[in-house]
C-alpha cells in the first residue's frame, strides 16, 4: 500500500496522534527495547535529585520512533529513503503527541519518483517537540 | 575500540515496534509480512538505535558487577567524576549521553539514510566517524555539540543504513525546556 506519485501533490499532509497520554511504563518499555537505560528517562529519584529535572522524560528517540509510524503508515513499508529529526523540547509523561508530515517536493530520483516531506510533532499545548524531514520512494 | 556486530533478530524488532507504539504486522507477523510489498519482516525506521544492546562499551547500560550512576540506596550510586564520560554513547549509531561531569548529555538530532530495509538475519557492522563539533551559548549556559556518523554494513559489505547523531552537553545542571532536549 505504497503512495503513488499520481495521487500526491506538494502541500498534501497527513496528521495522526502518535501517542495519547504517554505513560512512564512506555518510556521504560522503550528503554528496554532500545537498550538506552539512561536514568534520566526512568529513574525519578535520580532525575529529580541529581539531574535537576521536574520528572523523567522520554528519550528523543522514542519521539522519533513514534513519529516514524506516521511516515511508514503513509508512505508504505520499506519506502523511506531518509528520515531525520531535531529534538526541540522535552516530552513528559502524560503528553499527547500529534505528528504531521507535509509534502515539500516530488521529483524524479533514483529508481522512480521521490517525495520529500517536512515532519513536525507537537504536544498537547501545541509546542513543537520534534521537527524533521523525510524522503520516500513512490510508485508512479 | 572492541569490534562488535548488531545481529538483527525478529523478537527484538517486535519488542522495539511495540515500544514505539507501532502495531504494523510487518514488524512481527512473518506470514502477513511475506505477502506484503517488502516480502517479509523488516525493522522500523529508527531500529538501529537498538544496536546499543549489542555494543559492549555502551555506557548507558548497567554493567554487571559495576556501580551504576542511577539511584539505589542513594539518589546516585557513583561519584560525579566516575560517572558517564562525555559523549560516550556515540559508538552505536546514537548520540546522547548521561548525567555526570557537571552537566547533562542529551540527544539533539538524529538522521538516517536508508539504503535497503533491515531484515531479521542481517548482521550489521558499525563504522563510526567523528563528525563536526560546535559550541553555542544558550540560556542555560554553554552547549557543546558533537556529531557522529555511523555507517552500517551487512555481512556482504553493502551499506544498509547511514546514521548521523548529534549529542549536546550542557555546562549547567539541566537545560531549560526551551533548549535542546533528549
GROMACS .gro file of C-alpha atoms in nm:
model
  322
    1UNK     CA    1   0.000   0.000   0.000
    2UNK     CA    2   0.260   0.248  -0.103
    3UNK     CA    3   0.186   0.602  -0.200
    4UNK     CA    4   0.163   0.675  -0.565
    5UNK     CA    5   0.307   0.993  -0.713
    6UNK     CA    6  -0.002   1.046  -0.923
    7UNK     CA    7  -0.215   1.069  -0.609
    8UNK     CA    8   0.013   1.306  -0.424
    9UNK     CA    9   0.086   1.675  -0.465
   10UNK     CA   10   0.306   1.932  -0.295
   11UNK     CA   11   0.133   2.064   0.014
   12UNK     CA   12  -0.054   1.743   0.092
   13UNK     CA   13  -0.023   1.645   0.454
   14UNK     CA   14  -0.103   1.361   0.687
   15UNK     CA   15  -0.161   1.403   1.061
   16UNK     CA   16  -0.209   1.150   1.339
   17UNK     CA   17  -0.192   1.127   1.716
   18UNK     CA   18   0.117   0.912   1.770
   19UNK     CA   19   0.084   0.873   2.146
   20UNK     CA   20  -0.200   0.957   2.382
   21UNK     CA   21  -0.114   1.022   2.748
   22UNK     CA   22   0.240   0.886   2.732
   23UNK     CA   23   0.298   0.653   3.026
   24UNK     CA   24   0.613   0.615   3.229
   25UNK     CA   25   0.582   0.246   3.152
   26UNK     CA   26   0.608   0.309   2.779
   27UNK     CA   27   0.927   0.508   2.843
   28UNK     CA   28   1.057   0.208   3.039
   29UNK     CA   29   0.947  -0.019   2.755
   30UNK     CA   30   1.147   0.194   2.510
   31UNK     CA   31   1.450   0.185   2.740
   32UNK     CA   32   1.431  -0.193   2.749
   33UNK     CA   33   1.387  -0.237   2.375
   34UNK     CA   34   1.644   0.021   2.266
   35UNK     CA   35   1.899  -0.056   2.536
   36UNK     CA   36   1.924   0.311   2.642
   37UNK     CA   37   1.888   0.281   3.020
   38UNK     CA   38   1.986   0.640   3.094
   39UNK     CA   39   1.824   0.704   3.435
   40UNK     CA   40   1.712   1.046   3.309
   41UNK     CA   41   1.427   0.857   3.143
   42UNK     CA   42   1.329   0.602   3.404
   43UNK     CA   43   1.465   0.692   3.747
   44UNK     CA   44   1.252   0.953   3.923
   45UNK     CA   45   1.487   0.986   4.219
   46UNK     CA   46   1.797   1.032   4.007
   47UNK     CA   47   1.633   1.271   3.763
   48UNK     CA   48   1.484   1.499   4.028
   49UNK     CA   49   1.754   1.490   4.295
   50UNK     CA   50   2.070   1.459   4.090
   51UNK     CA   51   1.996   1.582   3.738
   52UNK     CA   52   1.755   1.857   3.845
   53UNK     CA   53   1.462   1.792   3.612
   54UNK     CA   54   1.098   1.801   3.729
   55UNK     CA   55   1.043   1.434   3.644
   56UNK     CA   56   1.157   1.169   3.397
   57UNK     CA   57   1.122   1.246   3.027
   58UNK     CA   58   1.105   1.043   2.709
   59UNK     CA   59   1.407   0.952   2.503
   60UNK     CA   60   1.421   1.178   2.199
   61UNK     CA   61   1.445   0.858   2.002
   62UNK     CA   62   1.110   0.744   2.143
   63UNK     CA   63   0.950   1.058   1.998
   64UNK     CA   64   1.131   0.993   1.670
   65UNK     CA   65   1.014   0.630   1.673
   66UNK     CA   66   0.654   0.727   1.748
   67UNK     CA   67   0.666   0.984   1.469
   68UNK     CA   68   0.818   0.727   1.233
   69UNK     CA   69   0.493   0.534   1.242
   70UNK     CA   70   0.314   0.830   1.087
   71UNK     CA   71   0.557   0.816   0.795
   72UNK     CA   72   0.555   0.443   0.733
   73UNK     CA   73   0.175   0.426   0.771
   74UNK     CA   74   0.152   0.689   0.499
   75UNK     CA   75   0.431   0.607   0.254
   76UNK     CA   76   0.432   0.228   0.298
   77UNK     CA   77   0.680  -0.027   0.429
   78UNK     CA   78   1.038  -0.017   0.311
   79UNK     CA   79   0.981   0.308   0.120
   80UNK     CA   80   1.173   0.558   0.331
   81UNK     CA   81   1.500   0.684   0.185
   82UNK     CA   82   1.578   0.921   0.469
   83UNK     CA   83   1.438   1.036   0.799
   84UNK     CA   84   1.593   1.296   1.026
   85UNK     CA   85   1.482   1.478   1.338
   86UNK     CA   86   1.584   1.751   1.573
   87UNK     CA   87   1.458   1.723   1.929
   88UNK     CA   88   1.318   2.063   2.017
   89UNK     CA   89   1.161   2.016   2.357
   90UNK     CA   90   1.130   1.751   2.619
   91UNK     CA   91   0.842   1.505   2.608
   92UNK     CA   92   0.700   1.428   2.951
   93UNK     CA   93   0.481   1.152   3.092
   94UNK     CA   94   0.118   1.240   3.021
   95UNK     CA   95   0.196   1.413   2.693
   96UNK     CA   96  -0.018   1.351   2.389
   97UNK     CA   97   0.178   1.394   2.068
   98UNK     CA   98   0.043   1.472   1.724
   99UNK     CA   99   0.266   1.435   1.421
  100UNK     CA  100   0.221   1.590   1.077
  101UNK     CA  101   0.410   1.516   0.758
  102UNK     CA  102   0.377   1.757   0.463
  103UNK     CA  103   0.490   1.702   0.105
  104UNK     CA  104   0.753   1.961   0.010
  105UNK     CA  105   0.852   1.827  -0.330
  106UNK     CA  106   0.805   1.538  -0.568
  107UNK     CA  107   1.095   1.475  -0.803
  108UNK     CA  108   1.242   1.214  -1.029
  109UNK     CA  109   1.503   1.029  -0.833
  110UNK     CA  110   1.699   0.712  -0.846
  111UNK     CA  111   1.456   0.430  -0.916
  112UNK     CA  112   1.148   0.644  -0.960
  113UNK     CA  113   0.968   0.934  -0.802
  114UNK     CA  114   1.084   1.061  -0.466
  115UNK     CA  115   0.874   1.270  -0.231
  116UNK     CA  116   1.035   1.492   0.031
  117UNK     CA  117   0.849   1.574   0.348
  118UNK     CA  118   0.877   1.803   0.645
  119UNK     CA  119   0.776   1.643   0.972
  120UNK     CA  120   0.657   1.818   1.286
  121UNK     CA  121   0.543   1.666   1.613
  122UNK     CA  122   0.368   1.881   1.873
  123UNK     CA  123   0.250   1.821   2.228
  124UNK     CA  124  -0.099   1.892   2.358
  125UNK     CA  125  -0.006   2.257   2.421
  126UNK     CA  126   0.088   2.290   2.056
  127UNK     CA  127   0.460   2.321   2.132
  128UNK     CA  128   0.690   2.161   1.880
  129UNK     CA  129   0.883   1.870   2.032
  130UNK     CA  130   1.032   1.735   1.710
  131UNK     CA  131   1.100   1.884   1.370
  132UNK     CA  132   1.241   1.685   1.087
  133UNK     CA  133   1.248   1.578   0.729
  134UNK     CA  134   1.197   1.256   0.539
  135UNK     CA  135   1.200   1.129   0.185
  136UNK     CA  136   1.038   0.824   0.030
  137UNK     CA  137   1.024   0.635  -0.294
  138UNK     CA  138   0.682   0.650  -0.457
  139UNK     CA  139   0.501   0.433  -0.707
  140UNK     CA  140   0.442   0.612  -1.041
  141UNK     CA  141   3.756   0.002   2.039
  142UNK     CA  142   3.637  -0.354   2.054
  143UNK     CA  143   3.472  -0.468   1.731
  144UNK     CA  144   3.113  -0.577   1.752
  145UNK     CA  145   2.812  -0.655   1.537
  146UNK     CA  146   2.442  -0.592   1.552
  147UNK     CA  147   2.260  -0.918   1.479
  148UNK     CA  148   1.904  -0.843   1.366
  149UNK     CA  149   1.652  -1.062   1.546
  150UNK     CA  150   1.277  -1.084   1.482
  151UNK     CA  151   1.190  -1.081   1.854
  152UNK     CA  152   1.393  -0.767   1.907
  153UNK     CA  153   1.216  -0.595   1.616
  154UNK     CA  154   0.879  -0.693   1.768
  155UNK     CA  155   0.970  -0.552   2.109
  156UNK     CA  156   1.106  -0.233   1.957
  157UNK     CA  157   0.796  -0.181   1.740
  158UNK     CA  158   0.575  -0.228   2.047
  159UNK     CA  159   0.782   0.026   2.240
  160UNK     CA  160   0.731   0.288   1.968
  161UNK     CA  161   0.358   0.211   1.958
  162UNK     CA  162   0.353   0.063   1.608
  163UNK     CA  163   0.114  -0.232   1.550
  164UNK     CA  164   0.211  -0.275   1.183
  165UNK     CA  165   0.223  -0.655   1.123
  166UNK     CA  166   0.531  -0.609   0.901
  167UNK     CA  167   0.725  -0.584   1.229
  168UNK     CA  168   0.607  -0.909   1.389
  169UNK     CA  169   0.386  -1.127   1.170
  170UNK     CA  170   0.603  -1.323   0.928
  171UNK     CA  171   0.313  -1.463   0.727
  172UNK     CA  172   0.140  -1.129   0.673
  173UNK     CA  173   0.472  -0.960   0.607
  174UNK     CA  174   0.559  -1.222   0.346
  175UNK     CA  175   0.254  -1.138   0.138
  176UNK     CA  176   0.319  -0.764   0.160
  177UNK     CA  177   0.530  -0.538  -0.056
  178UNK     CA  178   0.859  -0.592   0.128
  179UNK     CA  179   0.816  -0.970   0.133
  180UNK     CA  180   0.896  -1.031   0.497
  181UNK     CA  181   0.958  -0.877   0.835
  182UNK     CA  182   1.158  -0.555   0.827
  183UNK     CA  183   1.278  -0.323   1.103
  184UNK     CA  184   1.110   0.010   1.186
  185UNK     CA  185   1.291   0.325   1.067
  186UNK     CA  186   1.471   0.404   1.394
  187UNK     CA  187   1.567   0.046   1.481
  188UNK     CA  188   1.945   0.080   1.452
  189UNK     CA  189   1.927   0.283   1.772
  190UNK     CA  190   1.865  -0.050   1.946
  191UNK     CA  191   2.214  -0.159   1.844
  192UNK     CA  192   2.310  -0.021   2.186
  193UNK     CA  193   2.204  -0.362   2.322
  194UNK     CA  194   2.497  -0.522   2.144
  195UNK     CA  195   2.759  -0.254   2.195
  196UNK     CA  196   2.994  -0.391   2.462
  197UNK     CA  197   3.108  -0.039   2.551
  198UNK     CA  198   2.768   0.127   2.573
  199UNK     CA  199   2.777   0.324   2.897
  200UNK     CA  200   2.403   0.383   2.937
  201UNK     CA  201   2.351   0.020   3.034
  202UNK     CA  202   2.433  -0.104   3.384
  203UNK     CA  203   2.743  -0.324   3.376
  204UNK     CA  204   2.730  -0.643   3.576
  205UNK     CA  205   2.922  -0.602   3.899
  206UNK     CA  206   2.996  -0.233   3.845
  207UNK     CA  207   2.844   0.076   4.010
  208UNK     CA  208   2.560   0.238   3.816
  209UNK     CA  209   2.501   0.612   3.826
  210UNK     CA  210   2.124   0.582   3.877
  211UNK     CA  211   1.960   0.561   4.218
  212UNK     CA  212   1.984   0.274   4.463
  213UNK     CA  213   2.027   0.339   4.832
  214UNK     CA  214   2.131   0.689   4.734
  215UNK     CA  215   1.999   0.911   4.452
  216UNK     CA  216   2.313   0.827   4.259
  217UNK     CA  217   2.549   0.548   4.335
  218UNK     CA  218   2.855   0.673   4.157
  219UNK     CA  219   3.084   0.964   4.231
  220UNK     CA  220   3.040   1.256   3.998
  221UNK     CA  221   3.382   1.217   3.846
  222UNK     CA  222   3.325   0.850   3.786
  223UNK     CA  223   3.002   0.896   3.606
  224UNK     CA  224   2.946   0.865   3.239
  225UNK     CA  225   3.214   1.018   3.024
  226UNK     CA  226   3.103   1.296   2.798
  227UNK     CA  227   2.978   1.187   2.460
  228UNK     CA  228   3.035   0.823   2.543
  229UNK     CA  229   2.715   0.700   2.384
  230UNK     CA  230   2.846   0.773   2.040
  231UNK     CA  231   2.954   0.439   1.918
  232UNK     CA  232   2.649   0.253   1.814
  233UNK     CA  233   2.475   0.499   1.595
  234UNK     CA  234   2.339   0.723   1.860
  235UNK     CA  235   2.444   1.038   2.020
  236UNK     CA  236   2.313   1.134   2.355
  237UNK     CA  237   2.454   1.084   2.692
  238UNK     CA  238   2.404   1.053   3.057
  239UNK     CA  239   2.431   1.258   3.365
  240UNK     CA  240   2.763   1.339   3.513
  241UNK     CA  241   3.060   1.556   3.454
  242UNK     CA  242   2.874   1.854   3.597
  243UNK     CA  243   2.638   1.877   3.303
  244UNK     CA  244   2.380   1.671   3.122
  245UNK     CA  245   2.432   1.493   2.792
  246UNK     CA  246   2.132   1.484   2.565
  247UNK     CA  247   2.046   1.375   2.217
  248UNK     CA  248   1.990   1.679   1.996
  249UNK     CA  249   1.941   1.536   1.648
  250UNK     CA  250   1.929   1.205   1.465
  251UNK     CA  251   1.931   1.148   1.090
  252UNK     CA  252   1.912   0.829   0.887
  253UNK     CA  253   1.969   0.744   0.523
  254UNK     CA  254   1.825   0.409   0.423
  255UNK     CA  255   1.992   0.209   0.151
  256UNK     CA  256   1.780  -0.103   0.191
  257UNK     CA  257   1.539  -0.240   0.456
  258UNK     CA  258   1.688  -0.418   0.758
  259UNK     CA  259   1.563  -0.776   0.797
  260UNK     CA  260   1.593  -1.048   1.061
  261UNK     CA  261   1.906  -1.249   0.992
  262UNK     CA  262   2.110  -0.947   0.886
  263UNK     CA  263   2.429  -0.894   1.080
  264UNK     CA  264   2.526  -0.528   1.067
  265UNK     CA  265   2.868  -0.389   1.146
  266UNK     CA  266   2.911  -0.028   1.255
  267UNK     CA  267   3.185   0.202   1.134
  268UNK     CA  268   3.200   0.524   1.332
  269UNK     CA  269   3.333   0.851   1.203
  270UNK     CA  270   3.369   1.159   1.413
  271UNK     CA  271   3.167   1.440   1.267
  272UNK     CA  272   3.165   1.810   1.329
  273UNK     CA  273   3.182   1.971   1.671
  274UNK     CA  274   3.045   2.312   1.756
  275UNK     CA  275   2.956   2.524   2.055
  276UNK     CA  276   2.679   2.760   2.139
  277UNK     CA  277   2.593   2.969   2.442
  278UNK     CA  278   2.228   2.940   2.528
  279UNK     CA  279   2.005   3.043   2.813
  280UNK     CA  280   2.127   2.761   3.033
  281UNK     CA  281   2.492   2.825   2.963
  282UNK     CA  282   2.747   2.671   2.738
  283UNK     CA  283   2.636   2.396   2.498
  284UNK     CA  284   2.881   2.163   2.330
  285UNK     CA  285   2.754   1.975   2.023
  286UNK     CA  286   2.925   1.666   1.884
  287UNK     CA  287   2.825   1.480   1.571
  288UNK     CA  288   2.895   1.115   1.495
  289UNK     CA  289   2.832   0.936   1.169
  290UNK     CA  290   2.783   0.559   1.180
  291UNK     CA  291   2.774   0.350   0.865
  292UNK     CA  292   2.605   0.013   0.900
  293UNK     CA  293   2.722  -0.253   0.655
  294UNK     CA  294   2.583  -0.602   0.610
  295UNK     CA  295   2.788  -0.922   0.603
  296UNK     CA  296   2.845  -0.879   0.230
  297UNK     CA  297   2.987  -0.534   0.287
  298UNK     CA  298   2.690  -0.346   0.145
  299UNK     CA  299   2.589  -0.020   0.310
  300UNK     CA  300   2.246  -0.063   0.472
  301UNK     CA  301   2.190   0.248   0.685
  302UNK     CA  302   2.388   0.564   0.748
  303UNK     CA  303   2.313   0.720   1.087
  304UNK     CA  304   2.419   1.068   1.191
  305UNK     CA  305   2.365   1.163   1.552
  306UNK     CA  306   2.424   1.491   1.730
  307UNK     CA  307   2.472   1.498   2.105
  308UNK     CA  308   2.471   1.809   2.318
  309UNK     CA  309   2.633   1.855   2.653
  310UNK     CA  310   2.537   2.135   2.886
  311UNK     CA  311   2.765   2.300   3.136
  312UNK     CA  312   2.484   2.352   3.387
  313UNK     CA  313   2.263   2.107   3.572
  314UNK     CA  314   1.959   2.092   3.346
  315UNK     CA  315   1.881   2.266   3.021
  316UNK     CA  316   1.566   2.471   3.017
  317UNK     CA  317   1.290   2.318   2.814
  318UNK     CA  318   1.345   2.595   2.559
  319UNK     CA  319   1.672   2.441   2.465
  320UNK     CA  320   1.795   2.110   2.344
  321UNK     CA  321   1.625   1.812   2.490
  322UNK     CA  322   1.658   1.442   2.460
   0.00000   0.00000   0.00000
